[in-house]
Structures are given as C-alpha cells and as structure tokens.
Short mmCIF file of C-alpha atoms in Angstrom, two decimals:
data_model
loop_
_atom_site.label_atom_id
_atom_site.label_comp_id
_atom_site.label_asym_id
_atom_site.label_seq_id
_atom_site.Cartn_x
_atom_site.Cartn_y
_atom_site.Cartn_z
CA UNK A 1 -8.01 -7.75 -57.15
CA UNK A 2 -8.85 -10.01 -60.04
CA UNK A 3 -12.11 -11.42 -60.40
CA UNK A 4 -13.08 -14.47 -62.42
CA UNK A 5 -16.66 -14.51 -63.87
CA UNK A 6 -18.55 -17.59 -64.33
CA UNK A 7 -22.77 -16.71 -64.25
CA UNK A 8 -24.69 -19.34 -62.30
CA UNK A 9 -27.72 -17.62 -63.68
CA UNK A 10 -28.74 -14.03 -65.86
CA UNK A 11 -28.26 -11.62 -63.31
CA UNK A 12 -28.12 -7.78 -62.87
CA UNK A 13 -24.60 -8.43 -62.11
CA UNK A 14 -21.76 -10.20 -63.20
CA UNK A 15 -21.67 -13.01 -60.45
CA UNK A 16 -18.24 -15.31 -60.28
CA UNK A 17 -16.19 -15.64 -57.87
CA UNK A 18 -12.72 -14.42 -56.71
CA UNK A 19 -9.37 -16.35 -57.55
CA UNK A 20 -7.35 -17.84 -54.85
CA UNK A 21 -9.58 -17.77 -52.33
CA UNK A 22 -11.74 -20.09 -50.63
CA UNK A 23 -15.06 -20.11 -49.00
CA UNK A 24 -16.64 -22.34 -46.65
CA UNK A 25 -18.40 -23.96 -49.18
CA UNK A 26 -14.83 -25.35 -50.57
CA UNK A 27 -15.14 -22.84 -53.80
CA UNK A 28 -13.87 -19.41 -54.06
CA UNK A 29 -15.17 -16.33 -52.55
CA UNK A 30 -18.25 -15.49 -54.72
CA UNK A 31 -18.06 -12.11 -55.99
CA UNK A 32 -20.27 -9.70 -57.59
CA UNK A 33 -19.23 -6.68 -60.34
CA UNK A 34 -21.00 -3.64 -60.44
CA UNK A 35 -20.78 -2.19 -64.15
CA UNK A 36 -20.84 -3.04 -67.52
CA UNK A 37 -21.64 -7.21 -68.33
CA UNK A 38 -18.65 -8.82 -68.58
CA UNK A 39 -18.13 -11.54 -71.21
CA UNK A 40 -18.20 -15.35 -69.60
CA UNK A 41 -15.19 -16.20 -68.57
CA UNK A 42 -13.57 -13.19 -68.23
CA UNK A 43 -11.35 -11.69 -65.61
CA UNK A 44 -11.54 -8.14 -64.40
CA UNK A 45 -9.26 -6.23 -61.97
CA UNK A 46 -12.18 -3.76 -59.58
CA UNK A 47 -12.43 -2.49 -56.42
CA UNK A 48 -13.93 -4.02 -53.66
CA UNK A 49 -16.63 -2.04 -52.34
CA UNK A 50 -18.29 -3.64 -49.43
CA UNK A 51 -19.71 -7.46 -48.65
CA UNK A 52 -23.27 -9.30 -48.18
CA UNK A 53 -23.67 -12.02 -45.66
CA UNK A 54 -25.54 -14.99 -47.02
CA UNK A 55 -26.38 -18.32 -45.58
CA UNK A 56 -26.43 -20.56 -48.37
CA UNK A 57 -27.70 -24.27 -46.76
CA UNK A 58 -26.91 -23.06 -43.37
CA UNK A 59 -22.90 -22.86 -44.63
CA UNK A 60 -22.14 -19.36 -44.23
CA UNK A 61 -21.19 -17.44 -48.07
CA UNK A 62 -20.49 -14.14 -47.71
CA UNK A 63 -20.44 -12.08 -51.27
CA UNK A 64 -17.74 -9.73 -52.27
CA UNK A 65 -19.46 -6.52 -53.91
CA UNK A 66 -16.95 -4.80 -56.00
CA UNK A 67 -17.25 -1.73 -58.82
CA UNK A 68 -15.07 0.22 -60.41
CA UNK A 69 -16.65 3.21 -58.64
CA UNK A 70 -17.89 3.77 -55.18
CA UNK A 71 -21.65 2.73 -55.12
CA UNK A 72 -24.61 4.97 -55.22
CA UNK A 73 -27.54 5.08 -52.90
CA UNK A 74 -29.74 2.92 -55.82
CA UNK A 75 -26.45 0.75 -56.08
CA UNK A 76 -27.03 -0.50 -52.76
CA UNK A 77 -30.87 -0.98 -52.55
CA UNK A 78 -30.15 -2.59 -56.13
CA UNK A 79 -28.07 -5.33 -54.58
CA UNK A 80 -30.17 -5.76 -51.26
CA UNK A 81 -32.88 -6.23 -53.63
CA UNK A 82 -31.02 -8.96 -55.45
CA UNK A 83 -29.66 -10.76 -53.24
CA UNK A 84 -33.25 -10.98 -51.17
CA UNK A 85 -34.92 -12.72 -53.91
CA UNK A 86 -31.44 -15.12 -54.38
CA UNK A 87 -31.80 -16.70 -51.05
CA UNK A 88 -35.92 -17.13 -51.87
CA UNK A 89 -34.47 -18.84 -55.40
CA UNK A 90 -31.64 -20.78 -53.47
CA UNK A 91 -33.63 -21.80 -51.08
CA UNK A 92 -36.24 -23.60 -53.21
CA UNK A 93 -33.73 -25.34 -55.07
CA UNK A 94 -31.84 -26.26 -52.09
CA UNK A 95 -35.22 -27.91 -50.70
CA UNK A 96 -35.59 -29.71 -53.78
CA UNK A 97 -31.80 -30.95 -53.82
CA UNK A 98 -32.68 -32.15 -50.06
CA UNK A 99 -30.30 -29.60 -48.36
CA UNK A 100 -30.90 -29.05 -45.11
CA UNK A 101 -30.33 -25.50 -43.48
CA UNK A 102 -31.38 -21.82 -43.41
CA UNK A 103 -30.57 -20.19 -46.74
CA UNK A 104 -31.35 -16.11 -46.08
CA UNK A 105 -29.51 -12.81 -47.11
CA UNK A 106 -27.93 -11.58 -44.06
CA UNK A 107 -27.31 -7.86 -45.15
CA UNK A 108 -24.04 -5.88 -45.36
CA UNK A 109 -21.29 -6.23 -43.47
#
C-alpha cells in the first residue's frame, strides 16, 4: 500500500510510517522501504514483505518491512542488524527522556 516517509534519523532505510493506520503508540504503523532513498516526504506504493517486533518503552511497535522485491538472504540479516542497534539507540534516549520500560528488537514475525 502507500507508504509515507518521514526519517527520524539517517538510516539504511527509508523509515516512515504507513498512512491510515495506527499503532499502539497513537502514530501510524512505522514502516521501513527496502530500495532506493526516497526523497523526505515522499510517498511510495511497495510490497509488504514481512514485519519486526519491537518494544519501544515497553509499548509494543511492530515495523512493517516492505520492498519492491522479495528480500535476499543479506536483506534480512541487513535489517536484523539494524534494528538490533535501534532498540540499543532507543533505549538510551528513552532512559534519558525518563521512559520507563523494555525497549528490545523482538525479531520477525
């Protein structure tokens, strides 16, 4: 479906989140593209390939993983990889924002 792309951070992705939808958080689904960068702001109509579980504070946010293209091997390990060091990031800053709650990578689901 269509995906609206709004970085958080530089990436190996483009990171955003999906439109019309809503996660526990109270925001959309976040979603990440597999392919070319995408300019900010942009919308793109992909695939969707698969999803990560994340606990983000303890509030369960689950990632869309979409591509244009069914993902390789390396793909995969690529956004494992990613998404591992996120939760180490997210966590930090969630400890210095005073959030309480686990904040891990949960794997695919």
């Amino acid at each position: 479906g269509a995906f609206a792309f709004a970085s958080p951070f530089p990436g190996p992705f483009n990171y955003g989140h999906v439109p019309e939808t809503r996660a526990e958080d109270g925001v959309g689904e976040d979603a990440v593209v597999i392919g070319p960068r995408l300019p900010r702001g942009s919308a793109a109509t992909v695939t969707f390939r698969g999803s990560i579980g994340f606990l983000d504070g303890g509030c369960p946010d689950p990632k869309w993983i979409c591509a244009g293209a069914p993902l390789s091997g390396p793909q995969r390990l690529q956004v494992e990889a990613f998404f591992r060091f996120y939760a180490v990031v997210k966590g930090l800053i969630n400890r210095v924002r005073g959030k309480r709650g686990a904040t891990r990578y949960l794997g695919w689901l």
